[in-house]
C-alpha cells in the first residue's frame, strides 16, 4: 500500500508536466465519470449489445449524474420510434423540446453541458400502445442507438 501511494505521489509531477494544464481536467474525468441510469418507465435492454434498444411506458426517465465540480460537455445520440405518428416531449434541466415520432426511428443528436449534480431527462409520449403477443408490458415508444460521449 505504501509503495502504491509513493509511486502515485512521484508520478503526479511527471503527469502534470506531460499533460500541462489539461492534467486536472483529465484526472477529474477519471475520478468522477458520468453515471447514466435508465430510470422509471424504461425496460431492461433488449437485442444484441451493438444494436440494443429499450421500450418505455408513456413516460420514462434517464438520469445523468456528474460527480465532478466541473461542467462536462457531452454528445447525446439516440433514436425514438413509436407505432403511430406521435409526439415525444423531452424535459429537464439539460434539455426541453418536442419531437415528432413514427414508425421510422427519429434521430436525436444533441450537444449538452452537464453541470455538477444529478439531472433527470424525462421522456413523455402520446404514442399508441404497441400490442406484442405474449408481452404484457405497456410498450409506447422504443429508444435505440443510445450513445453518450464526453467531449473534450
PDB file of C-alpha atoms in Angstrom:
ATOM      1  CA  UNK A   1       0.000   0.000   0.000  1.00  0.00           C
ATOM      2  CA  UNK A   2       2.804   2.411   0.897  1.00  0.00           C
ATOM      3  CA  UNK A   3       4.596   1.716  -2.394  1.00  0.00           C
ATOM      4  CA  UNK A   4       1.462   2.431  -4.450  1.00  0.00           C
ATOM      5  CA  UNK A   5       0.966   5.733  -2.643  1.00  0.00           C
ATOM      6  CA  UNK A   6       4.649   6.574  -3.102  1.00  0.00           C
ATOM      7  CA  UNK A   7       4.520   5.774  -6.809  1.00  0.00           C
ATOM      8  CA  UNK A   8       1.375   7.884  -7.257  1.00  0.00           C
ATOM      9  CA  UNK A   9       2.938  10.801  -5.411  1.00  0.00           C
ATOM     10  CA  UNK A  10       6.108  10.580  -7.515  1.00  0.00           C
ATOM     11  CA  UNK A  11       4.149  10.263 -10.766  1.00  0.00           C
ATOM     12  CA  UNK A  12       1.970  13.339 -10.265  1.00  0.00           C
ATOM     13  CA  UNK A  13       4.617  15.920 -11.203  1.00  0.00           C
ATOM     14  CA  UNK A  14       5.566  13.865 -14.274  1.00  0.00           C
ATOM     15  CA  UNK A  15       1.937  13.591 -15.407  1.00  0.00           C
ATOM     16  CA  UNK A  16       1.300  17.285 -14.787  1.00  0.00           C
ATOM     17  CA  UNK A  17       4.381  18.133 -16.848  1.00  0.00           C
ATOM     18  CA  UNK A  18       3.326  15.797 -19.672  1.00  0.00           C
ATOM     19  CA  UNK A  19      -0.307  16.952 -19.885  1.00  0.00           C
ATOM     20  CA  UNK A  20       0.126  20.558 -18.729  1.00  0.00           C
ATOM     21  CA  UNK A  21      -2.984  22.469 -17.774  1.00  0.00           C
ATOM     22  CA  UNK A  22      -5.151  19.648 -19.153  1.00  0.00           C
ATOM     23  CA  UNK A  23      -3.979  17.317 -16.367  1.00  0.00           C
ATOM     24  CA  UNK A  24      -6.506  18.469 -13.767  1.00  0.00           C
ATOM     25  CA  UNK A  25      -9.413  18.043 -16.176  1.00  0.00           C
ATOM     26  CA  UNK A  26      -8.191  14.565 -17.223  1.00  0.00           C
ATOM     27  CA  UNK A  27      -7.768  13.491 -13.596  1.00  0.00           C
ATOM     28  CA  UNK A  28     -11.203  14.846 -12.727  1.00  0.00           C
ATOM     29  CA  UNK A  29     -12.841  12.895 -15.582  1.00  0.00           C
ATOM     30  CA  UNK A  30     -11.091   9.699 -14.487  1.00  0.00           C
ATOM     31  CA  UNK A  31     -12.025  10.128 -10.831  1.00  0.00           C
ATOM     32  CA  UNK A  32     -15.618  11.256 -11.473  1.00  0.00           C
ATOM     33  CA  UNK A  33     -17.046   9.511 -14.555  1.00  0.00           C
ATOM     34  CA  UNK A  34     -20.534  10.467 -15.663  1.00  0.00           C
ATOM     35  CA  UNK A  35     -23.107   7.997 -14.352  1.00  0.00           C
ATOM     36  CA  UNK A  36     -26.065   7.205 -16.601  1.00  0.00           C
ATOM     37  CA  UNK A  37     -29.061   5.248 -15.306  1.00  0.00           C
ATOM     38  CA  UNK A  38     -32.243   4.338 -17.134  1.00  0.00           C
ATOM     39  CA  UNK A  39     -34.958   5.021 -14.586  1.00  0.00           C
ATOM     40  CA  UNK A  40     -38.649   4.589 -14.090  1.00  0.00           C
ATOM     41  CA  UNK A  41     -40.676   3.746 -17.178  1.00  0.00           C
ATOM     42  CA  UNK A  42     -37.887   2.129 -19.198  1.00  0.00           C
ATOM     43  CA  UNK A  43     -37.483  -1.618 -19.589  1.00  0.00           C
ATOM     44  CA  UNK A  44     -34.235  -3.555 -19.462  1.00  0.00           C
ATOM     45  CA  UNK A  45     -32.147  -3.518 -22.648  1.00  0.00           C
ATOM     46  CA  UNK A  46     -33.099  -5.907 -25.440  1.00  0.00           C
ATOM     47  CA  UNK A  47     -31.367  -7.045 -28.600  1.00  0.00           C
ATOM     48  CA  UNK A  48     -27.675  -7.523 -29.363  1.00  0.00           C
ATOM     49  CA  UNK A  49     -25.191  -5.310 -27.481  1.00  0.00           C
ATOM     50  CA  UNK A  50     -24.139  -3.444 -30.628  1.00  0.00           C
ATOM     51  CA  UNK A  51     -27.743  -2.761 -31.690  1.00  0.00           C
ATOM     52  CA  UNK A  52     -29.758  -2.777 -28.475  1.00  0.00           C
ATOM     53  CA  UNK A  53     -32.924  -0.915 -27.600  1.00  0.00           C
ATOM     54  CA  UNK A  54     -35.254  -0.235 -24.671  1.00  0.00           C
ATOM     55  CA  UNK A  55     -39.004   0.074 -24.518  1.00  0.00           C
ATOM     56  CA  UNK A  56     -40.718   2.641 -22.355  1.00  0.00           C
ATOM     57  CA  UNK A  57     -44.147   3.283 -20.977  1.00  0.00           C
ATOM     58  CA  UNK A  58     -45.707   6.640 -21.870  1.00  0.00           C
ATOM     59  CA  UNK A  59     -43.180   8.289 -19.539  1.00  0.00           C
ATOM     60  CA  UNK A  60     -39.601   7.356 -18.760  1.00  0.00           C
ATOM     61  CA  UNK A  61     -36.581   8.875 -17.072  1.00  0.00           C
ATOM     62  CA  UNK A  62     -32.902   8.961 -17.968  1.00  0.00           C
ATOM     63  CA  UNK A  63     -30.703  10.024 -15.038  1.00  0.00           C
ATOM     64  CA  UNK A  64     -27.288  11.567 -15.585  1.00  0.00           C
ATOM     65  CA  UNK A  65     -25.022  12.297 -12.613  1.00  0.00           C
ATOM     66  CA  UNK A  66     -21.923  14.448 -12.823  1.00  0.00           C
ATOM     67  CA  UNK A  67     -19.995  13.915  -9.572  1.00  0.00           C
ATOM     68  CA  UNK A  68     -17.310  16.349 -10.626  1.00  0.00           C
ATOM     69  CA  UNK A  69     -17.032  20.008  -9.664  1.00  0.00           C
ATOM     70  CA  UNK A  70     -16.724  20.893 -13.369  1.00  0.00           C
ATOM     71  CA  UNK A  71     -19.385  21.194 -16.041  1.00  0.00           C
ATOM     72  CA  UNK A  72     -18.982  18.422 -18.617  1.00  0.00           C
ATOM     73  CA  UNK A  73     -19.885  18.677 -22.308  1.00  0.00           C
ATOM     74  CA  UNK A  74     -21.480  15.570 -23.813  1.00  0.00           C
ATOM     75  CA  UNK A  75     -22.906  14.406 -27.095  1.00  0.00           C
ATOM     76  CA  UNK A  76     -26.182  12.536 -26.629  1.00  0.00           C
ATOM     77  CA  UNK A  77     -27.291  10.330 -29.527  1.00  0.00           C
ATOM     78  CA  UNK A  78     -30.341   8.099 -29.727  1.00  0.00           C
ATOM     79  CA  UNK A  79     -33.371   7.376 -31.865  1.00  0.00           C
ATOM     80  CA  UNK A  80     -37.017   7.156 -30.809  1.00  0.00           C
ATOM     81  CA  UNK A  81     -39.730   5.160 -32.538  1.00  0.00           C
ATOM     82  CA  UNK A  82     -43.473   4.794 -31.984  1.00  0.00           C
ATOM     83  CA  UNK A  83     -46.039   2.589 -33.687  1.00  0.00           C
ATOM     84  CA  UNK A  84     -48.046   5.581 -34.913  1.00  0.00           C
ATOM     85  CA  UNK A  85     -47.394   9.253 -35.631  1.00  0.00           C
ATOM     86  CA  UNK A  86     -46.975  10.798 -32.203  1.00  0.00           C
ATOM     87  CA  UNK A  87     -45.223  13.457 -30.144  1.00  0.00           C
ATOM     88  CA  UNK A  88     -42.333  12.981 -27.775  1.00  0.00           C
ATOM     89  CA  UNK A  89     -41.534  15.600 -25.171  1.00  0.00           C
ATOM     90  CA  UNK A  90     -38.085  15.726 -23.589  1.00  0.00           C
ATOM     91  CA  UNK A  91     -37.882  17.827 -20.451  1.00  0.00           C
ATOM     92  CA  UNK A  92     -35.422  18.524 -17.674  1.00  0.00           C
ATOM     93  CA  UNK A  93     -32.588  20.799 -16.680  1.00  0.00           C
ATOM     94  CA  UNK A  94     -30.460  19.668 -19.629  1.00  0.00           C
ATOM     95  CA  UNK A  95     -32.946  19.674 -22.499  1.00  0.00           C
ATOM     96  CA  UNK A  96     -36.503  20.771 -23.291  1.00  0.00           C
ATOM     97  CA  UNK A  97     -38.014  20.048 -26.682  1.00  0.00           C
ATOM     98  CA  UNK A  98     -40.830  18.383 -28.581  1.00  0.00           C
ATOM     99  CA  UNK A  99     -40.289  15.917 -31.424  1.00  0.00           C
ATOM    100  CA  UNK A 100     -42.466  14.103 -33.925  1.00  0.00           C
ATOM    101  CA  UNK A 101     -42.104  10.319 -33.897  1.00  0.00           C
ATOM    102  CA  UNK A 102     -43.434   7.497 -36.007  1.00  0.00           C
ATOM    103  CA  UNK A 103     -42.709   4.041 -37.367  1.00  0.00           C
ATOM    104  CA  UNK A 104     -39.243   5.100 -38.560  1.00  0.00           C
ATOM    105  CA  UNK A 105     -36.613   5.920 -35.912  1.00  0.00           C
ATOM    106  CA  UNK A 106     -36.424   9.675 -35.250  1.00  0.00           C
ATOM    107  CA  UNK A 107     -32.778  10.536 -34.537  1.00  0.00           C
ATOM    108  CA  UNK A 108     -31.767  12.824 -31.690  1.00  0.00           C
ATOM    109  CA  UNK A 109     -28.216  14.173 -31.689  1.00  0.00           C
ATOM    110  CA  UNK A 110     -27.557  16.930 -29.159  1.00  0.00           C
ATOM    111  CA  UNK A 111     -24.533  18.514 -27.505  1.00  0.00           C
ATOM    112  CA  UNK A 112     -25.311  19.279 -23.862  1.00  0.00           C
ATOM    113  CA  UNK A 113     -23.486  20.892 -20.962  1.00  0.00           C
ATOM    114  CA  UNK A 114     -23.939  18.843 -17.791  1.00  0.00           C
ATOM    115  CA  UNK A 115     -23.306  20.879 -14.627  1.00  0.00           C
ATOM    116  CA  UNK A 116     -22.218  19.137 -11.419  1.00  0.00           C
ATOM    117  CA  UNK A 117     -25.005  17.201  -9.732  1.00  0.00           C
ATOM    118  CA  UNK A 118     -27.895  14.916 -10.637  1.00  0.00           C
ATOM    119  CA  UNK A 119     -30.043  15.557 -13.669  1.00  0.00           C
ATOM    120  CA  UNK A 120     -33.180  13.849 -14.944  1.00  0.00           C
ATOM    121  CA  UNK A 121     -34.200  13.843 -18.590  1.00  0.00           C
ATOM    122  CA  UNK A 122     -37.906  12.987 -18.768  1.00  0.00           C
ATOM    123  CA  UNK A 123     -39.408  11.406 -21.864  1.00  0.00           C
ATOM    124  CA  UNK A 124     -43.170  11.596 -22.455  1.00  0.00           C
ATOM    125  CA  UNK A 125     -45.035  10.280 -25.488  1.00  0.00           C
ATOM    126  CA  UNK A 126     -48.634  10.332 -26.644  1.00  0.00           C
ATOM    127  CA  UNK A 127     -47.955   7.304 -28.867  1.00  0.00           C
ATOM    128  CA  UNK A 128     -50.349   4.383 -29.118  1.00  0.00           C
ATOM    129  CA  UNK A 129     -49.583   1.248 -27.119  1.00  0.00           C
ATOM    130  CA  UNK A 130     -47.790  -1.482 -29.046  1.00  0.00           C
ATOM    131  CA  UNK A 131     -49.520  -4.835 -28.640  1.00  0.00           C
ATOM    132  CA  UNK A 132     -46.926  -7.596 -28.806  1.00  0.00           C
ATOM    133  CA  UNK A 133     -48.214 -11.169 -28.484  1.00  0.00           C
ATOM    134  CA  UNK A 134     -47.261 -12.653 -25.115  1.00  0.00           C
ATOM    135  CA  UNK A 135     -45.774  -9.380 -23.839  1.00  0.00           C
ATOM    136  CA  UNK A 136     -47.928  -7.765 -21.191  1.00  0.00           C
ATOM    137  CA  UNK A 137     -45.744  -4.692 -20.629  1.00  0.00           C
ATOM    138  CA  UNK A 138     -47.002  -1.270 -21.584  1.00  0.00           C
ATOM    139  CA  UNK A 139     -44.917  -0.533 -24.693  1.00  0.00           C
ATOM    140  CA  UNK A 140     -45.351   3.003 -26.022  1.00  0.00           C
ATOM    141  CA  UNK A 141     -42.008   4.063 -27.503  1.00  0.00           C
ATOM    142  CA  UNK A 142     -38.658   2.469 -28.238  1.00  0.00           C
ATOM    143  CA  UNK A 143     -35.227   4.061 -27.734  1.00  0.00           C
ATOM    144  CA  UNK A 144     -32.377   2.662 -29.819  1.00  0.00           C
ATOM    145  CA  UNK A 145     -28.840   3.648 -30.759  1.00  0.00           C
ATOM    146  CA  UNK A 146     -28.152   5.237 -27.373  1.00  0.00           C
ATOM    147  CA  UNK A 147     -24.688   6.719 -27.135  1.00  0.00           C
ATOM    148  CA  UNK A 148     -23.362   9.274 -24.677  1.00  0.00           C
ATOM    149  CA  UNK A 149     -19.901  10.608 -25.474  1.00  0.00           C
ATOM    150  CA  UNK A 150     -17.981  13.057 -23.349  1.00  0.00           C
ATOM    151  CA  UNK A 151     -16.413  15.801 -25.427  1.00  0.00           C
ATOM    152  CA  UNK A 152     -13.113  17.428 -24.506  1.00  0.00           C
TER     153      UNK A 152
END
